[in-house]
PDB file of N, CA and C in Angstrom:
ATOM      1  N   UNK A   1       6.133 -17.006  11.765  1.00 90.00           N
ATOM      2  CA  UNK A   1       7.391 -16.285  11.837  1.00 90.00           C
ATOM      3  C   UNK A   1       7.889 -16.019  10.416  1.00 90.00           C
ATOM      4  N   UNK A   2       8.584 -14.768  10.207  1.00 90.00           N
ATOM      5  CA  UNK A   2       9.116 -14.719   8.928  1.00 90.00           C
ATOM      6  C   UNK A   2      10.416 -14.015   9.447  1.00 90.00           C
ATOM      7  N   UNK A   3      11.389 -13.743   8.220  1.00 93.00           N
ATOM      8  CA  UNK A   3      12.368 -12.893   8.596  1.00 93.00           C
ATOM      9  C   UNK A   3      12.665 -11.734   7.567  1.00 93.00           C
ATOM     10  N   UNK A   4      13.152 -10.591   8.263  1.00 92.00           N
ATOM     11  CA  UNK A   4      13.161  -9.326   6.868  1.00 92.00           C
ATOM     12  C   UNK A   4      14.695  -9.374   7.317  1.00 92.00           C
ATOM     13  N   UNK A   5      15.786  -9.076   6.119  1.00 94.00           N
ATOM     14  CA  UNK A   5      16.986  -8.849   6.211  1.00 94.00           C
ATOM     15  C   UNK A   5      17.123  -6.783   5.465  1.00 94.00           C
ATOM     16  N   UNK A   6      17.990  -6.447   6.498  1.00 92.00           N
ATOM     17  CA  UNK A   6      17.777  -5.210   6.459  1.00 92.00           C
ATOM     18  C   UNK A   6      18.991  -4.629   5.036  1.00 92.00           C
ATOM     19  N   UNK A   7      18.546  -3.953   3.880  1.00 92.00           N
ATOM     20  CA  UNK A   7      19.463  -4.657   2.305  1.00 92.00           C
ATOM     21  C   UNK A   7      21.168  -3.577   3.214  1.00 92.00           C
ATOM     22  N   UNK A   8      20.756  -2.580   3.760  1.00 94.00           N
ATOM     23  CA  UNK A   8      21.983  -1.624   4.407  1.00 94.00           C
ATOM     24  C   UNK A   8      23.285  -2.500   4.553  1.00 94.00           C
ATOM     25  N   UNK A   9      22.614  -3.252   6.136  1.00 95.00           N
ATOM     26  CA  UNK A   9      23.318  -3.632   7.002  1.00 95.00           C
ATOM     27  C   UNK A   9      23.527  -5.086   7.369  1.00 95.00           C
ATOM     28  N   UNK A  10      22.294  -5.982   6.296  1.00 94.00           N
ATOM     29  CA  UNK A  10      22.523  -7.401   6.237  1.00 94.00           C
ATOM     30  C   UNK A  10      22.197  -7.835   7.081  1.00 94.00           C
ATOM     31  N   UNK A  11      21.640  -6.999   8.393  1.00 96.00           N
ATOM     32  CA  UNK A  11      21.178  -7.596   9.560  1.00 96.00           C
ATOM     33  C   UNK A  11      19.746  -8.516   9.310  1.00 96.00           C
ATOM     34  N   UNK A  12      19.634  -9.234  10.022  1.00 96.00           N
ATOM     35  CA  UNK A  12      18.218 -10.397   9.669  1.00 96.00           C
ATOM     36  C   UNK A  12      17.106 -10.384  10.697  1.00 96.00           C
ATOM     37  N   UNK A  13      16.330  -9.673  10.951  1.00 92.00           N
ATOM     38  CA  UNK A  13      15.165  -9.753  12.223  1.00 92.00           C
ATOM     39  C   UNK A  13      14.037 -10.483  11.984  1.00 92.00           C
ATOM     40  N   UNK A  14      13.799 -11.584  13.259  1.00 94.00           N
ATOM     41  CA  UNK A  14      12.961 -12.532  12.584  1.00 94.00           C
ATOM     42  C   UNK A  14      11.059 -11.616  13.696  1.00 94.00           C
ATOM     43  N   UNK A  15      10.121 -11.955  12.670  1.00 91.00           N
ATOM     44  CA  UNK A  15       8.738 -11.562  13.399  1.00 91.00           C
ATOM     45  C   UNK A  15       7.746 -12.281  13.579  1.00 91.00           C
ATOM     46  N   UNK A  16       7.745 -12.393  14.702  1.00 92.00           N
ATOM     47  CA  UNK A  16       6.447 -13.224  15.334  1.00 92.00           C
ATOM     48  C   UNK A  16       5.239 -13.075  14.430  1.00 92.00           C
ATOM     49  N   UNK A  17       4.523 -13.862  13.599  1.00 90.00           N
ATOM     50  CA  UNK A  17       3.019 -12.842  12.937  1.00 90.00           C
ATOM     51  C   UNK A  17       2.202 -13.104  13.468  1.00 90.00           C
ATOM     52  N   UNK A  18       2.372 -14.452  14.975  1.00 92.00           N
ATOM     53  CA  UNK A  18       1.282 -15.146  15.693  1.00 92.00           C
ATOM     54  C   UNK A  18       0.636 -14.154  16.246  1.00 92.00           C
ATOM     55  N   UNK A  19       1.680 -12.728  17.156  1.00 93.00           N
ATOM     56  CA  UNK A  19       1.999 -11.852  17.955  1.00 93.00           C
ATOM     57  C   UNK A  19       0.580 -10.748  17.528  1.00 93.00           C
ATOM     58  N   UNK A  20      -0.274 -10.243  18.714  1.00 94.00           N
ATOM     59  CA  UNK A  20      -1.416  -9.815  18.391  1.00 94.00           C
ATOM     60  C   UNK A  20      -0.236  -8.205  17.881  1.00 94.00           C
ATOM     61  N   UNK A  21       0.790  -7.887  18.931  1.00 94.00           N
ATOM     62  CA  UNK A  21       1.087  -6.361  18.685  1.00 94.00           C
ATOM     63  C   UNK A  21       2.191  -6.374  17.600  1.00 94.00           C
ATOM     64  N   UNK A  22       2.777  -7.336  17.112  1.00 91.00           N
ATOM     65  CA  UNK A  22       3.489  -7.098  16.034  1.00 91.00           C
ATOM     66  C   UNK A  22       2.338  -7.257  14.798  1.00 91.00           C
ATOM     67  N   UNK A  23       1.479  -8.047  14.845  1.00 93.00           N
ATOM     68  CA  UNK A  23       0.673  -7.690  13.414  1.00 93.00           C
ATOM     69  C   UNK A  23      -0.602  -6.235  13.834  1.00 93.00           C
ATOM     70  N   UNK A  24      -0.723  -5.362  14.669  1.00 95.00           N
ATOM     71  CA  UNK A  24      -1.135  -4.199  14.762  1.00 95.00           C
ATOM     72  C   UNK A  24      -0.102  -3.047  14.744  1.00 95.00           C
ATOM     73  N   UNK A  25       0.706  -3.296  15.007  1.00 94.00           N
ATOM     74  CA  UNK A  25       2.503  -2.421  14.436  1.00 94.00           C
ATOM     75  C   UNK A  25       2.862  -2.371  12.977  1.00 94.00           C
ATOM     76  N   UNK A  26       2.441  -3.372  12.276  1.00 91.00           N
ATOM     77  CA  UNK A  26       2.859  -3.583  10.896  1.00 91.00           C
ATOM     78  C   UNK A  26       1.182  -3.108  10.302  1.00 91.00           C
ATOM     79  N   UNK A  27       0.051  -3.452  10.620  1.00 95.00           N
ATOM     80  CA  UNK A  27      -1.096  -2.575  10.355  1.00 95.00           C
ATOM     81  C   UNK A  27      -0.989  -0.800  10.595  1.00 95.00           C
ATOM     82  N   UNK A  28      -0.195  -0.556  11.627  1.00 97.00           N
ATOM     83  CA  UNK A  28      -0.401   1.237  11.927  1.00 97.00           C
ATOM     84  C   UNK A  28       0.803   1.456  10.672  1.00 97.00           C
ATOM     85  N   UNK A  29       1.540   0.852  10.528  1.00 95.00           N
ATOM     86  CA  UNK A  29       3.015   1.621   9.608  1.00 95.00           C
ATOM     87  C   UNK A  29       2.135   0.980   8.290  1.00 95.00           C
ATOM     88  N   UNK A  30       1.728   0.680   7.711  1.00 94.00           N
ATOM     89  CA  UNK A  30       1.118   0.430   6.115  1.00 94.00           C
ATOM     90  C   UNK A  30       0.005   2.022   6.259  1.00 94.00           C
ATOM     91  N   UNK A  31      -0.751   1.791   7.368  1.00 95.00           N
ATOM     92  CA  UNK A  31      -1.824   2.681   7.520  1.00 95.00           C
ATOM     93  C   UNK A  31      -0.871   4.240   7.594  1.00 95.00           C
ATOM     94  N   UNK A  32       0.558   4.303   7.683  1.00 97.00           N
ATOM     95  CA  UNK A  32       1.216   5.536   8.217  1.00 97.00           C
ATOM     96  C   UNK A  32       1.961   5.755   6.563  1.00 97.00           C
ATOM     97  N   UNK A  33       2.305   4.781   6.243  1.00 95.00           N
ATOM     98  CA  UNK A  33       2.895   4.422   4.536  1.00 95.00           C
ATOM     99  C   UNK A  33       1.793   5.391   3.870  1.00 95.00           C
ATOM    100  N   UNK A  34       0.432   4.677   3.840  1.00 93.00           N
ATOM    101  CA  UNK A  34      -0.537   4.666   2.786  1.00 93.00           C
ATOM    102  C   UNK A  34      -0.765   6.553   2.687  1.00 93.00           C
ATOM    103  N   UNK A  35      -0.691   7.149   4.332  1.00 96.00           N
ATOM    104  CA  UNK A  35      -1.269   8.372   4.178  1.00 96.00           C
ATOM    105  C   UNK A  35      -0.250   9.246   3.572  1.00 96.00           C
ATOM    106  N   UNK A  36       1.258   8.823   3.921  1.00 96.00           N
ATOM    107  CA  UNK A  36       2.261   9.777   3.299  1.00 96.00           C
ATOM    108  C   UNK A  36       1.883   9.757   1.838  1.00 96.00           C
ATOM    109  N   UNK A  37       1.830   8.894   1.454  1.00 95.00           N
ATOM    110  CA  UNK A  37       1.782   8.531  -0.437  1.00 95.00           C
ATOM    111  C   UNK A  37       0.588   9.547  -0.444  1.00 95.00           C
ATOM    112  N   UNK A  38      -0.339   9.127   0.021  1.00 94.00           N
ATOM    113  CA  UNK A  38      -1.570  10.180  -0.409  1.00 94.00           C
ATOM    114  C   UNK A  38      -1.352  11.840  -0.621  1.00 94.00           C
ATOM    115  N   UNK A  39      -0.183  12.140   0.769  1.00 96.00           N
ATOM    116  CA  UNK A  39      -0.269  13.685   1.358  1.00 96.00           C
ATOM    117  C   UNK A  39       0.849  13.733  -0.038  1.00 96.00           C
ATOM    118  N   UNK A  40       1.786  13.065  -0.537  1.00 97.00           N
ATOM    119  CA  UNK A  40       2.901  13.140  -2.108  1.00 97.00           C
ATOM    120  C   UNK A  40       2.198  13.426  -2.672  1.00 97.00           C
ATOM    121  N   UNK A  41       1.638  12.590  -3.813  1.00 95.00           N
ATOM    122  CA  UNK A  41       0.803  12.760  -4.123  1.00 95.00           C
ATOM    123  C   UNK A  41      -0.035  14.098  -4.883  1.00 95.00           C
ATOM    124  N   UNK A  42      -1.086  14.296  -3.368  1.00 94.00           N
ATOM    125  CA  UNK A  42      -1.802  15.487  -3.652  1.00 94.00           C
ATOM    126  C   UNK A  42      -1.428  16.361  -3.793  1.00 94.00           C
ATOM    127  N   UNK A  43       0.072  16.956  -2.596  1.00 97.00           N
ATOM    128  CA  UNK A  43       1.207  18.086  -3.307  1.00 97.00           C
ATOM    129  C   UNK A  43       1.373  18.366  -4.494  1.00 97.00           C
ATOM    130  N   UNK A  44       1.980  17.408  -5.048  1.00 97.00           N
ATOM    131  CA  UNK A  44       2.551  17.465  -6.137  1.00 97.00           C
ATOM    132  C   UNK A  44       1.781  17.010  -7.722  1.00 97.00           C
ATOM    133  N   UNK A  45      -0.066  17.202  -7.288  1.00 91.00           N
ATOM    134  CA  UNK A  45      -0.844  16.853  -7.959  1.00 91.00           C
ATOM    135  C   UNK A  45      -1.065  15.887  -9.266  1.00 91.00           C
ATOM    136  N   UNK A  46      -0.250  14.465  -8.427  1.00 92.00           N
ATOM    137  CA  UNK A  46      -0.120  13.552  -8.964  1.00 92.00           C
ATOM    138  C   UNK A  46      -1.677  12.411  -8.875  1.00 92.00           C
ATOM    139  N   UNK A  47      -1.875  11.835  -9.630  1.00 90.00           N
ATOM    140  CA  UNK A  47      -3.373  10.883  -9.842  1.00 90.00           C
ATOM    141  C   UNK A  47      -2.916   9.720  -9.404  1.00 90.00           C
ATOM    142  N   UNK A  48      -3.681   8.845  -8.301  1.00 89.00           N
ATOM    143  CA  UNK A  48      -3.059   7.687  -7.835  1.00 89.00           C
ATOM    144  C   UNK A  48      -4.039   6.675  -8.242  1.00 89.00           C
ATOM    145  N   UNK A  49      -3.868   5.382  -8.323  1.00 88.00           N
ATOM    146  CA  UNK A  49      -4.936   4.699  -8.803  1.00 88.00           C
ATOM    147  C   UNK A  49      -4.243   3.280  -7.634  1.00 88.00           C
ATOM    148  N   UNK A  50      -5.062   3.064  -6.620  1.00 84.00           N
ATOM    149  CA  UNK A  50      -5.003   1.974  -6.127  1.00 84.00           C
ATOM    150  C   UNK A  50      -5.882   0.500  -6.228  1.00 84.00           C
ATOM    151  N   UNK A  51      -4.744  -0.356  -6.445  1.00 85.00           N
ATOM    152  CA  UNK A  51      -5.252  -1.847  -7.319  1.00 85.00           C
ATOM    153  C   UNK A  51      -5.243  -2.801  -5.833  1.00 85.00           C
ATOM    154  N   UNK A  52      -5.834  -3.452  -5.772  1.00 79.00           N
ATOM    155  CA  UNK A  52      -5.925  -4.717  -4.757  1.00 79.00           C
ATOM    156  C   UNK A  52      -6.248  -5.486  -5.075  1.00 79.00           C
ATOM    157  N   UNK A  53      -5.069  -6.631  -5.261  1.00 80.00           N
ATOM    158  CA  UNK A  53      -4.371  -7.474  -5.297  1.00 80.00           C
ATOM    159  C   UNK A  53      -5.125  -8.655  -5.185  1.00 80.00           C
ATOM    160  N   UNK A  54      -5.449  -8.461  -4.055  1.00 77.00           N
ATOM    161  CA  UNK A  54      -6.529  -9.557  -3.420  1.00 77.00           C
ATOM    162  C   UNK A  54      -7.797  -9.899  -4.481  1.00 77.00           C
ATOM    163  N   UNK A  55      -8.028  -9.433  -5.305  1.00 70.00           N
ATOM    164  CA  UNK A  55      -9.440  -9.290  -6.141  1.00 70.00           C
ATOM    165  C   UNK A  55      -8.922 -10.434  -6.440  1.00 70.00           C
ATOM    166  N   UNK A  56     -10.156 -11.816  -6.800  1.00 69.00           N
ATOM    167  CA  UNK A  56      -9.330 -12.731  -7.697  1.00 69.00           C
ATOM    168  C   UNK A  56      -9.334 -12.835  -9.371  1.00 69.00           C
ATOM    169  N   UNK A  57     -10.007 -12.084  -9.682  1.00 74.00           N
ATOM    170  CA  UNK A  57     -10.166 -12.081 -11.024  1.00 74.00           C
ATOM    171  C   UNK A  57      -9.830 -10.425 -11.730  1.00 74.00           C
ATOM    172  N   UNK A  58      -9.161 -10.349 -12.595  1.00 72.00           N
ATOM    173  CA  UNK A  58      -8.954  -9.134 -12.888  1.00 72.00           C
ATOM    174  C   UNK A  58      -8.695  -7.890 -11.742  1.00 72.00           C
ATOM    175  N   UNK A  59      -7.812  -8.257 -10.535  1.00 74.00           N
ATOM    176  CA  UNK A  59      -7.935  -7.054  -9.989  1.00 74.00           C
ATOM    177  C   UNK A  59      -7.408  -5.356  -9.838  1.00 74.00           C
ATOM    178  N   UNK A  60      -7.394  -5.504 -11.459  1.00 82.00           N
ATOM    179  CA  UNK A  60      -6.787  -4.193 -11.918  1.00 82.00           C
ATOM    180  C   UNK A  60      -7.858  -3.132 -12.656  1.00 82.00           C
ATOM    181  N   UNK A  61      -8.558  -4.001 -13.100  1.00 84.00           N
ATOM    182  CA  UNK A  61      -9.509  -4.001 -14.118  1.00 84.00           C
ATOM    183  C   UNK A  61     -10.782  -2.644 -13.302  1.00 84.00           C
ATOM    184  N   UNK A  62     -11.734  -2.870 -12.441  1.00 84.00           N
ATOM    185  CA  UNK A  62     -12.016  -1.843 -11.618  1.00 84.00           C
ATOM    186  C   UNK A  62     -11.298  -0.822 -11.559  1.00 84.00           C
ATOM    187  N   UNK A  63     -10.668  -0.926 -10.458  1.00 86.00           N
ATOM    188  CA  UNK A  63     -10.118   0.433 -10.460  1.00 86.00           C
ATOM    189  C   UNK A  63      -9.568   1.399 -11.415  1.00 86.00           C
ATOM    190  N   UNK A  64      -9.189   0.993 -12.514  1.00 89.00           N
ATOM    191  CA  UNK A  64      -8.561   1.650 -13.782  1.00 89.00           C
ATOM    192  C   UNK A  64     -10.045   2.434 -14.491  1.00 89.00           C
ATOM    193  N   UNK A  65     -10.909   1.169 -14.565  1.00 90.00           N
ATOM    194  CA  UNK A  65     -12.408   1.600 -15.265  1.00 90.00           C
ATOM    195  C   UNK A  65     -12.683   2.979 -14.464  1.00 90.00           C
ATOM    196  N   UNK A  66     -12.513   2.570 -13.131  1.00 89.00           N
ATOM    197  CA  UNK A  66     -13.166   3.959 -12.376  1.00 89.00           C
ATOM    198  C   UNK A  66     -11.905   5.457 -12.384  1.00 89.00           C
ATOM    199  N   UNK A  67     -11.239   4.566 -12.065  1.00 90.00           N
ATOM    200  CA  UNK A  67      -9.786   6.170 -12.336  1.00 90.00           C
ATOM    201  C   UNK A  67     -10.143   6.808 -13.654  1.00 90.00           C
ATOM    202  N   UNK A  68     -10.335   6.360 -14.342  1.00 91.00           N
ATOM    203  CA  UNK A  68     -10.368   7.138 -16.159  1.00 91.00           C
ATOM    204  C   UNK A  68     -11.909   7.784 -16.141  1.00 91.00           C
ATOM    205  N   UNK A  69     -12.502   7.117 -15.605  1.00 92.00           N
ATOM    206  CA  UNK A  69     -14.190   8.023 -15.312  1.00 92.00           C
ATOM    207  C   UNK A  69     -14.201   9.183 -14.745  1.00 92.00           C
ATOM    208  N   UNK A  70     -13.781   9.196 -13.776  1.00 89.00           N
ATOM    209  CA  UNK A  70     -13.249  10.143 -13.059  1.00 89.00           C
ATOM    210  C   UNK A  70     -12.544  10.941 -13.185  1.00 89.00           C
ATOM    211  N   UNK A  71     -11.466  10.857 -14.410  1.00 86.00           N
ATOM    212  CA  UNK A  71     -10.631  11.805 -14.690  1.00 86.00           C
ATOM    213  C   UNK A  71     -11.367  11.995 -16.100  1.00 86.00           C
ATOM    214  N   UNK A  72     -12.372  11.618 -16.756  1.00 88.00           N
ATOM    215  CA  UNK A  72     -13.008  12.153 -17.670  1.00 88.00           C
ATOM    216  C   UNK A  72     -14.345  13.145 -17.579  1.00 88.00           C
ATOM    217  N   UNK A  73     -14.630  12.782 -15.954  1.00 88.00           N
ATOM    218  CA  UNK A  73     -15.586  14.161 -15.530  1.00 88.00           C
ATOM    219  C   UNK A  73     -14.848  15.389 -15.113  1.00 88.00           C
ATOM    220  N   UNK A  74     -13.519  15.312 -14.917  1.00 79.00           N
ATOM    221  CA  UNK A  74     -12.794  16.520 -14.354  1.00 79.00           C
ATOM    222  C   UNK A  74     -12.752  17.432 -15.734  1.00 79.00           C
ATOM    223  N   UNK A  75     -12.662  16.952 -16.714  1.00 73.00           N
ATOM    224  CA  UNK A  75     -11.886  17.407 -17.714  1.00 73.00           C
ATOM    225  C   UNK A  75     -13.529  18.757 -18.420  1.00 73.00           C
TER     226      UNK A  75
END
């Protein structure tokens, strides 16, 4: 269980994470997050460079190496 307090309205909703459909609800809205940023983004032909977190060692380090490669074959 955790709780998110909503910053508006101060309201406090607590979430099951045991819950198979509240952690596939919070998987579809990251997965619904991730594509808006993408569809920004590409509009407005902005370069995104996504880091994960999770890496345990340097996990910035990749992806940056590869973003700049990539934007050095465009060029």
């Amino acid at each position: 269980m955790f709780a998110a307090e909503d910053p508006e309205t101060g309201e406090v909703v607590w979430f099951d994470t045991s819950s198979k459909v509240v952690r596939s609800a919070f998987h579809l809205g990251q997965i619904r997050r991730e594509n808006e940023i993408d569809q920004f983004f590409r509009k407005n032909s902005i370069d995104r460079v996504v880091i994960d977190l999770s890496e345990a060692d340097q996990p910035y380090l990749r992806p940056l190496v590869r973003f700049f490669k990539q934007r050095e074959r465009k060029r």
